mmCIF file of C-alpha atoms in Angstrom:
data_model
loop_
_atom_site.group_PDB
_atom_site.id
_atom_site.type_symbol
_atom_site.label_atom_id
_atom_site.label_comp_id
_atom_site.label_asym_id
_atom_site.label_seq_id
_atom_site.Cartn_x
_atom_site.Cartn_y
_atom_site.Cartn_z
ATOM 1 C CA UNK Q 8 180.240 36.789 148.368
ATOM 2 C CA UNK Q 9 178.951 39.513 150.528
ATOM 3 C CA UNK Q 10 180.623 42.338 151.227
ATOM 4 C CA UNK Q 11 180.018 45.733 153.553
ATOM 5 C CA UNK Q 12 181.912 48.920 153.091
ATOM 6 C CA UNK Q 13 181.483 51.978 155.575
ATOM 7 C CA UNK Q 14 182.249 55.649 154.270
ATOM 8 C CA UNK Q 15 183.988 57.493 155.929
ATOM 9 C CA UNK Q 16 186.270 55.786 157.305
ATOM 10 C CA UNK Q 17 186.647 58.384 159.989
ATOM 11 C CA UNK Q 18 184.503 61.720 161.062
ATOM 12 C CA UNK Q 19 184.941 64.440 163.805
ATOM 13 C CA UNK Q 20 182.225 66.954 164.571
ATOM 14 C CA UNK Q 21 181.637 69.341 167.263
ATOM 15 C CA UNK Q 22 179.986 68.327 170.272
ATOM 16 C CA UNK Q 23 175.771 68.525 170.027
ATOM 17 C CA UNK Q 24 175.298 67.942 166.187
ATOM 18 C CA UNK Q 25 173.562 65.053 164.377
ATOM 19 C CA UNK Q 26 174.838 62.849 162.253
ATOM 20 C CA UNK Q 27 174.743 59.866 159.751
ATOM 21 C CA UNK Q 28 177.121 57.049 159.140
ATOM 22 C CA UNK Q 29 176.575 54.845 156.147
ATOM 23 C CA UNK Q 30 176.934 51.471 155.732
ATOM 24 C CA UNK Q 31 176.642 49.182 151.869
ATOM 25 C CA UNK Q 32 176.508 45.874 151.444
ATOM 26 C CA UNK Q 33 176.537 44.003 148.067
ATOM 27 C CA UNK Q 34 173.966 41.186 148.404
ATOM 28 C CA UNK Q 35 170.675 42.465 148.947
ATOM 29 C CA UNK Q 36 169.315 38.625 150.492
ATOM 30 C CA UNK Q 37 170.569 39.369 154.187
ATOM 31 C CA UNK Q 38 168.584 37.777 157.389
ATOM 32 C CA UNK Q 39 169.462 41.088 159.411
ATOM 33 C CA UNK Q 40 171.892 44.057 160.025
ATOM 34 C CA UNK Q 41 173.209 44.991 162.774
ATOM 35 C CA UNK Q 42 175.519 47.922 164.630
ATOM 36 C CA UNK Q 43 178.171 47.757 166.914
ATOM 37 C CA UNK Q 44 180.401 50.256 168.603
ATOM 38 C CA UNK Q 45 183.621 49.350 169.990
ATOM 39 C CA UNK Q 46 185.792 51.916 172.558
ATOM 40 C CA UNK Q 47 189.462 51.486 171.710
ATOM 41 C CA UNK Q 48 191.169 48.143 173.407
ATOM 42 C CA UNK Q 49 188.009 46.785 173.765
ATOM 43 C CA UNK Q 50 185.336 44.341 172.617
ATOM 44 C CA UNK Q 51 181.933 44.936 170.532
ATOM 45 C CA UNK Q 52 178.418 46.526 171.908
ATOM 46 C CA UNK Q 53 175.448 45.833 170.324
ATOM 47 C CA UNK Q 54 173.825 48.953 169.288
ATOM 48 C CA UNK Q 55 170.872 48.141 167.058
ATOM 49 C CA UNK Q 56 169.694 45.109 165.121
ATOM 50 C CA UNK Q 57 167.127 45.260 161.895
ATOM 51 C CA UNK Q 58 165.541 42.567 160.595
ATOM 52 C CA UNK Q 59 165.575 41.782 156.752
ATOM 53 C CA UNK Q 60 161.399 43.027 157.485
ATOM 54 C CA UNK Q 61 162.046 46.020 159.103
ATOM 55 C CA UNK Q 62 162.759 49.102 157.813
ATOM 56 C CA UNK Q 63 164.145 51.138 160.623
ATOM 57 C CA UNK Q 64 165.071 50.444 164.573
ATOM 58 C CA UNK Q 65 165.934 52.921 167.034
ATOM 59 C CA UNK Q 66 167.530 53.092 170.728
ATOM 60 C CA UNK Q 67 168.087 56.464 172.756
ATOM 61 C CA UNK Q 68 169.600 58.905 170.269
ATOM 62 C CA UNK Q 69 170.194 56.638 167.491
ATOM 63 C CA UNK Q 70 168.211 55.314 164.614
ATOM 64 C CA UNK Q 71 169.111 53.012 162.155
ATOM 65 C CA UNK Q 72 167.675 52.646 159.098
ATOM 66 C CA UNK Q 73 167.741 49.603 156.068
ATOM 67 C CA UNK Q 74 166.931 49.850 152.191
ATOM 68 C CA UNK Q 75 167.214 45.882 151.266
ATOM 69 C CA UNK Q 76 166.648 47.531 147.896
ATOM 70 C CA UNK Q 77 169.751 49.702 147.597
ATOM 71 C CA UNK Q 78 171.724 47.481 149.749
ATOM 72 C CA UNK Q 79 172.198 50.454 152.278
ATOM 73 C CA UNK Q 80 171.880 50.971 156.142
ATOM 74 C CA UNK Q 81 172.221 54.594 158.134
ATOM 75 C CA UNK Q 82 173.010 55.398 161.308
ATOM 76 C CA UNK Q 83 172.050 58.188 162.454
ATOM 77 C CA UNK Q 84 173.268 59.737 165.970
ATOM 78 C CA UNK Q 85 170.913 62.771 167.395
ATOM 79 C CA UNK Q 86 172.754 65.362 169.410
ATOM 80 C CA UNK Q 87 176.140 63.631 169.406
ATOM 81 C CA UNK Q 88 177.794 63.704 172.991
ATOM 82 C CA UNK Q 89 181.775 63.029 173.596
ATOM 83 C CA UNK Q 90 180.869 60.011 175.163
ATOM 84 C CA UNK Q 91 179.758 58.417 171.307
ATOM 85 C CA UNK Q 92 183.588 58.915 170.478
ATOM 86 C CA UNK Q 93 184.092 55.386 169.077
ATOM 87 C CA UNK Q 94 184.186 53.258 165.832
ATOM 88 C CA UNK Q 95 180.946 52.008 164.987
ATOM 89 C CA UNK Q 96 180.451 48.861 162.593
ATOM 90 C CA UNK Q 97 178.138 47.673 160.902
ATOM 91 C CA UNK Q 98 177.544 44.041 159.775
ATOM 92 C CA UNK Q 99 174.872 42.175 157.523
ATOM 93 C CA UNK Q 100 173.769 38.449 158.448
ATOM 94 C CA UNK Q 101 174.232 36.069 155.466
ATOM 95 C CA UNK Q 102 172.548 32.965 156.631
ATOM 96 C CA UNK Q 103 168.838 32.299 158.472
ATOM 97 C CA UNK Q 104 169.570 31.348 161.875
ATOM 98 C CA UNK Q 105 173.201 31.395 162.390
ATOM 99 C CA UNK Q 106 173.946 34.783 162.052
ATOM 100 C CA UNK Q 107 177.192 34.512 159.737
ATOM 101 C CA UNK Q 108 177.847 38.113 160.104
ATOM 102 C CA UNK Q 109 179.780 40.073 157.290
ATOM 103 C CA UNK Q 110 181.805 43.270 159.112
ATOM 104 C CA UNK Q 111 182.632 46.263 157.459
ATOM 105 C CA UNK Q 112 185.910 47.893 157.911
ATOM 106 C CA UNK Q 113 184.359 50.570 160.484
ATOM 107 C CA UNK Q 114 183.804 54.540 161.037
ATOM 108 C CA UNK Q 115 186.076 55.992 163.740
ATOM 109 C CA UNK Q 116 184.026 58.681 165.350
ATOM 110 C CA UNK Q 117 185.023 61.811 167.108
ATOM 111 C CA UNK Q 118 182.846 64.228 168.762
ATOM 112 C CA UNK Q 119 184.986 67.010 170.227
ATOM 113 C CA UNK Q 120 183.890 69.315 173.097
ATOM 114 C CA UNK W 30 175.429 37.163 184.355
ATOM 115 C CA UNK W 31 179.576 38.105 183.500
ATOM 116 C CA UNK W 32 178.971 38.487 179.774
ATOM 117 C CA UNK W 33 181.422 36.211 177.544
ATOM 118 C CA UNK W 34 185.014 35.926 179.335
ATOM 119 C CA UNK W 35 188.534 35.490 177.428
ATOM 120 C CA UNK W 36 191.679 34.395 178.861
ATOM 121 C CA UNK W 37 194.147 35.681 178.518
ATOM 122 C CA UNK W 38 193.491 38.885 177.796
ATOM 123 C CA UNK W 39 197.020 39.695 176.476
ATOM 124 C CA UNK W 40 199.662 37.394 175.147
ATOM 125 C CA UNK W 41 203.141 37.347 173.817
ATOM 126 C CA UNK W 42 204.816 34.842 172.981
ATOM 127 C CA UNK W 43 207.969 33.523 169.803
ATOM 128 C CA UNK W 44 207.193 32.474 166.980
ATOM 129 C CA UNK W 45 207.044 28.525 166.727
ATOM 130 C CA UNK W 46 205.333 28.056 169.811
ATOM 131 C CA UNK W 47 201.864 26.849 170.871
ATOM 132 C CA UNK W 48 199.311 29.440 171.963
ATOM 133 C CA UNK W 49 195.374 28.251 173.280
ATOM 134 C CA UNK W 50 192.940 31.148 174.003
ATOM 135 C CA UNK W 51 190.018 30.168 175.772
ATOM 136 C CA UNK W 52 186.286 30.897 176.202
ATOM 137 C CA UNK W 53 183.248 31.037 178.716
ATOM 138 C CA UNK W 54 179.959 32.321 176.451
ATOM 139 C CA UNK W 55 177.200 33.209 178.348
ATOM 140 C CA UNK W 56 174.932 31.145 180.106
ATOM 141 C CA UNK W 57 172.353 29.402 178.044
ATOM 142 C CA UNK W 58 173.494 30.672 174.592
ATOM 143 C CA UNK W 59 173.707 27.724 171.857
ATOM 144 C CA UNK W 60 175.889 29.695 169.096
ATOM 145 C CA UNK W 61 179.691 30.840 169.932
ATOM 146 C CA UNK W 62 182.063 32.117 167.511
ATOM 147 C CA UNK W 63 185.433 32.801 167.154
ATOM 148 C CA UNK W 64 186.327 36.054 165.178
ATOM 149 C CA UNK W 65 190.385 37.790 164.572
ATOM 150 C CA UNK W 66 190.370 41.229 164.447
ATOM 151 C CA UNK W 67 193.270 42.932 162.414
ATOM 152 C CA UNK W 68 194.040 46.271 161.230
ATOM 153 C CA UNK W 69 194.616 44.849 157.276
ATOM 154 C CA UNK W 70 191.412 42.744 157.284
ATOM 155 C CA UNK W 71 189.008 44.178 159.995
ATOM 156 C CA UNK W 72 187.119 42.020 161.644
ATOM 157 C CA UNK W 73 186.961 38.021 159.933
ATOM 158 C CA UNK W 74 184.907 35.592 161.420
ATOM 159 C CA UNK W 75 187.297 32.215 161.890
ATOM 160 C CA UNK W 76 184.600 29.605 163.182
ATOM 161 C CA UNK W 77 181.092 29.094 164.459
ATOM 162 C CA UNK W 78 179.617 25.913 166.779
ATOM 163 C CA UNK W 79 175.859 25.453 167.366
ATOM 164 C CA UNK W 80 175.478 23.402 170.785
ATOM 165 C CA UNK W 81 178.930 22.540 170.724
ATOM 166 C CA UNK W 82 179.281 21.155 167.054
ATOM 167 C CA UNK W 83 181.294 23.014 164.349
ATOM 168 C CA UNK W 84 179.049 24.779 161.715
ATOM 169 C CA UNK W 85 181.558 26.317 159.165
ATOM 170 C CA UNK W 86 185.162 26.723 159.568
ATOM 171 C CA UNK W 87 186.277 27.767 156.154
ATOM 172 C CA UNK W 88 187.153 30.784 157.879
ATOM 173 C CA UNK W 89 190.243 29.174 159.584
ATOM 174 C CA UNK W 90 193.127 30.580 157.710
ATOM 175 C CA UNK W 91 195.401 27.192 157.600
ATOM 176 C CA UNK W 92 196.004 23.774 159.426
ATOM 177 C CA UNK W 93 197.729 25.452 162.186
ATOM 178 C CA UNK W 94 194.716 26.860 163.357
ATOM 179 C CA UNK W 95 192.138 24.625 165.570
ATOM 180 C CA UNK W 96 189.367 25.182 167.807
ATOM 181 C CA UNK W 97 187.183 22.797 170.002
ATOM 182 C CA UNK W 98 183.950 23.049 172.202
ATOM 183 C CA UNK W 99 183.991 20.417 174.439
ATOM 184 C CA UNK W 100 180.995 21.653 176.164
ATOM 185 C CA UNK W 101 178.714 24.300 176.473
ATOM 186 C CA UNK W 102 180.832 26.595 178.735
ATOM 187 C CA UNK W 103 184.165 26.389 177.481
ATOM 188 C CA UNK W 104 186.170 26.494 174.095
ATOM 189 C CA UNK W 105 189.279 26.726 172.783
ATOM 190 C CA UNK W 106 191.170 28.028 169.824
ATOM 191 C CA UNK W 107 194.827 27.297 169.005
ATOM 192 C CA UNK W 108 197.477 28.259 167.283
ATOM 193 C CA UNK W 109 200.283 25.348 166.475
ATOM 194 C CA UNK W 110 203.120 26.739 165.197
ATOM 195 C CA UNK W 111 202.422 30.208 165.876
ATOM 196 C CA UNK W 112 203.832 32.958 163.380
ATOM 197 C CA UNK W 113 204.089 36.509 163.943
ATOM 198 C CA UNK W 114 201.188 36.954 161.097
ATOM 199 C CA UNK W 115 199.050 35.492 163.749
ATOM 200 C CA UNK W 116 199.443 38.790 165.711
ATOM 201 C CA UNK W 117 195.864 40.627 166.034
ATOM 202 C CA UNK W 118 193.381 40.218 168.536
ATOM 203 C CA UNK W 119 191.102 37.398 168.824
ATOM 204 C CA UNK W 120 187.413 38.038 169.600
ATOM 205 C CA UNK W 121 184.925 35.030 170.926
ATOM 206 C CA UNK W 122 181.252 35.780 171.293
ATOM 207 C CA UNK W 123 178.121 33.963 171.947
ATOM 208 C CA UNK W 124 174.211 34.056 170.860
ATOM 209 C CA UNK W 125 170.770 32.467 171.293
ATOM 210 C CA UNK W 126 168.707 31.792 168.279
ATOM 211 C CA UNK W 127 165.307 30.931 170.606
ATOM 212 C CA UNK W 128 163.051 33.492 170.697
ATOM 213 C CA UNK W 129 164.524 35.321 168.121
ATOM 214 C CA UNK W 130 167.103 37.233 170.160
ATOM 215 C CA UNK W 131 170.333 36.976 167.709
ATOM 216 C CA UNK W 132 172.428 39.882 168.822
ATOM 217 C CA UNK W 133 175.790 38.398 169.584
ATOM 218 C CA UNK W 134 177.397 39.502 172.377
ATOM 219 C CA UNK W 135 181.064 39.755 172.204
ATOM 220 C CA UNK W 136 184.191 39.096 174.983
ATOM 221 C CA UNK W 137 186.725 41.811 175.627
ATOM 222 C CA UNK W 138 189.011 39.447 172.966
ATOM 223 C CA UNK W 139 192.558 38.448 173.735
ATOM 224 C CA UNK W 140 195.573 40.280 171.952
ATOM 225 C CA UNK W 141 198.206 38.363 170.902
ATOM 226 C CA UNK W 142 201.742 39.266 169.778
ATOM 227 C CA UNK W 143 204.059 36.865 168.225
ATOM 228 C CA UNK W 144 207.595 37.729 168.530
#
């Protein structure tokens, strides 16, 4: 059964500095990852998907990364604004096709002014 | 195009009685998917269709739970009796698996409060 675990569970840094949230997931054969955010009281954005292929995938500011090997994913957030204050999860894809996605429990980030 | 609508988008209600929350995907998507959202468990994924047949519902915690897709714009899940364990909020959201776009796109989710 697959499981994904974030760490921390929550992070605040000043405003302007990079960082990297971590995702692990315990059965290396996944179809895709993926990262959402999701503002308080409301529903999920998609951030970034990877493919089982790829290696890395990047939007804006962030840049995810995937080691199939080491069952690991990064997210990494360049020049973190206020506006990023959210949780971000991350979830891996099980099945081909139907995109059974596994959540972890999430990262509540804060960026502070 | 609206993205994937809920109604309602809040609901309280005693325990015993019947609650439906309903569902609009998006336009053209074949996959939607019902997922509850709770502080204790995060987010689970109940129950996935693919053009409007059930896939996999082991996620469904017990009998009183039920969802249908009578079409490809609408679906329901409900709750019959509700219990105040039901209380978390209820996410639905839609896909497309042509052309290899399979981000799911999710509704703003309906929170529900059983008394």
């Amino acid at each position: 059964k697959q499981e994904v675990t974030q760490i921390p569970a929550a992070l605040s840094v000043p405003e302007g500095e990079n960082l990297v949230l971590n995702c692990s997931f315990t059965d290396s054969a996944i179809y895709n990852l993926q990262w959402f955010r999701q503002d308080p009281g409301k529903g999920l954005t998609s951030l970034l998907l990877i493919q089982s292929s790829q290696r890395e995938q990047t939007s804006g500011r962030l840049n995810a990364s995937l080691d199939k090997s080491s069952g690991r994913s990064t997210l990494y957030i360049a020049a973190s604004q206020p506006g990023d204050s959210a949780t971000y999860l991350c979830a891996a894809a099980t099945e081909w096709g139907a995109q059974k996605l596994v959540f972890g429990q999430g990262t509540r980030l804060t960026i502070n002014p | 195009d609206a993205g994937v609508i809920q109604s309602p988008r809040h609901e309280v209600t005693e325990m015993g009685q019947e609650v439906t929350l309903r569902c609009k995907p998006i336009s053209g998507h074949d996959y939607l998917f019902w997922y509850r959202q709770t502080m204790m468990r995060g987010l689970e994924l109940l129950i996935y269709f693919n053009n409007n047949v059930p896939i996999d519902d082991s996620g469904m915690p017990e009998d009183r739970f039920s969802a249908k897709m009578p079409n490809a714009s609408f679906s329901t899940l409900k709750i019959q009796p509700s219990e105040p364990r039901d209380s978390a909020v209820y996410f639905c959201a839609s896909s497309s698996q042509r052309g290899g776009l399979e981000t799911q796109y999710f509704g703003p989710g309906t929170r529900l409060l059983v008394l």
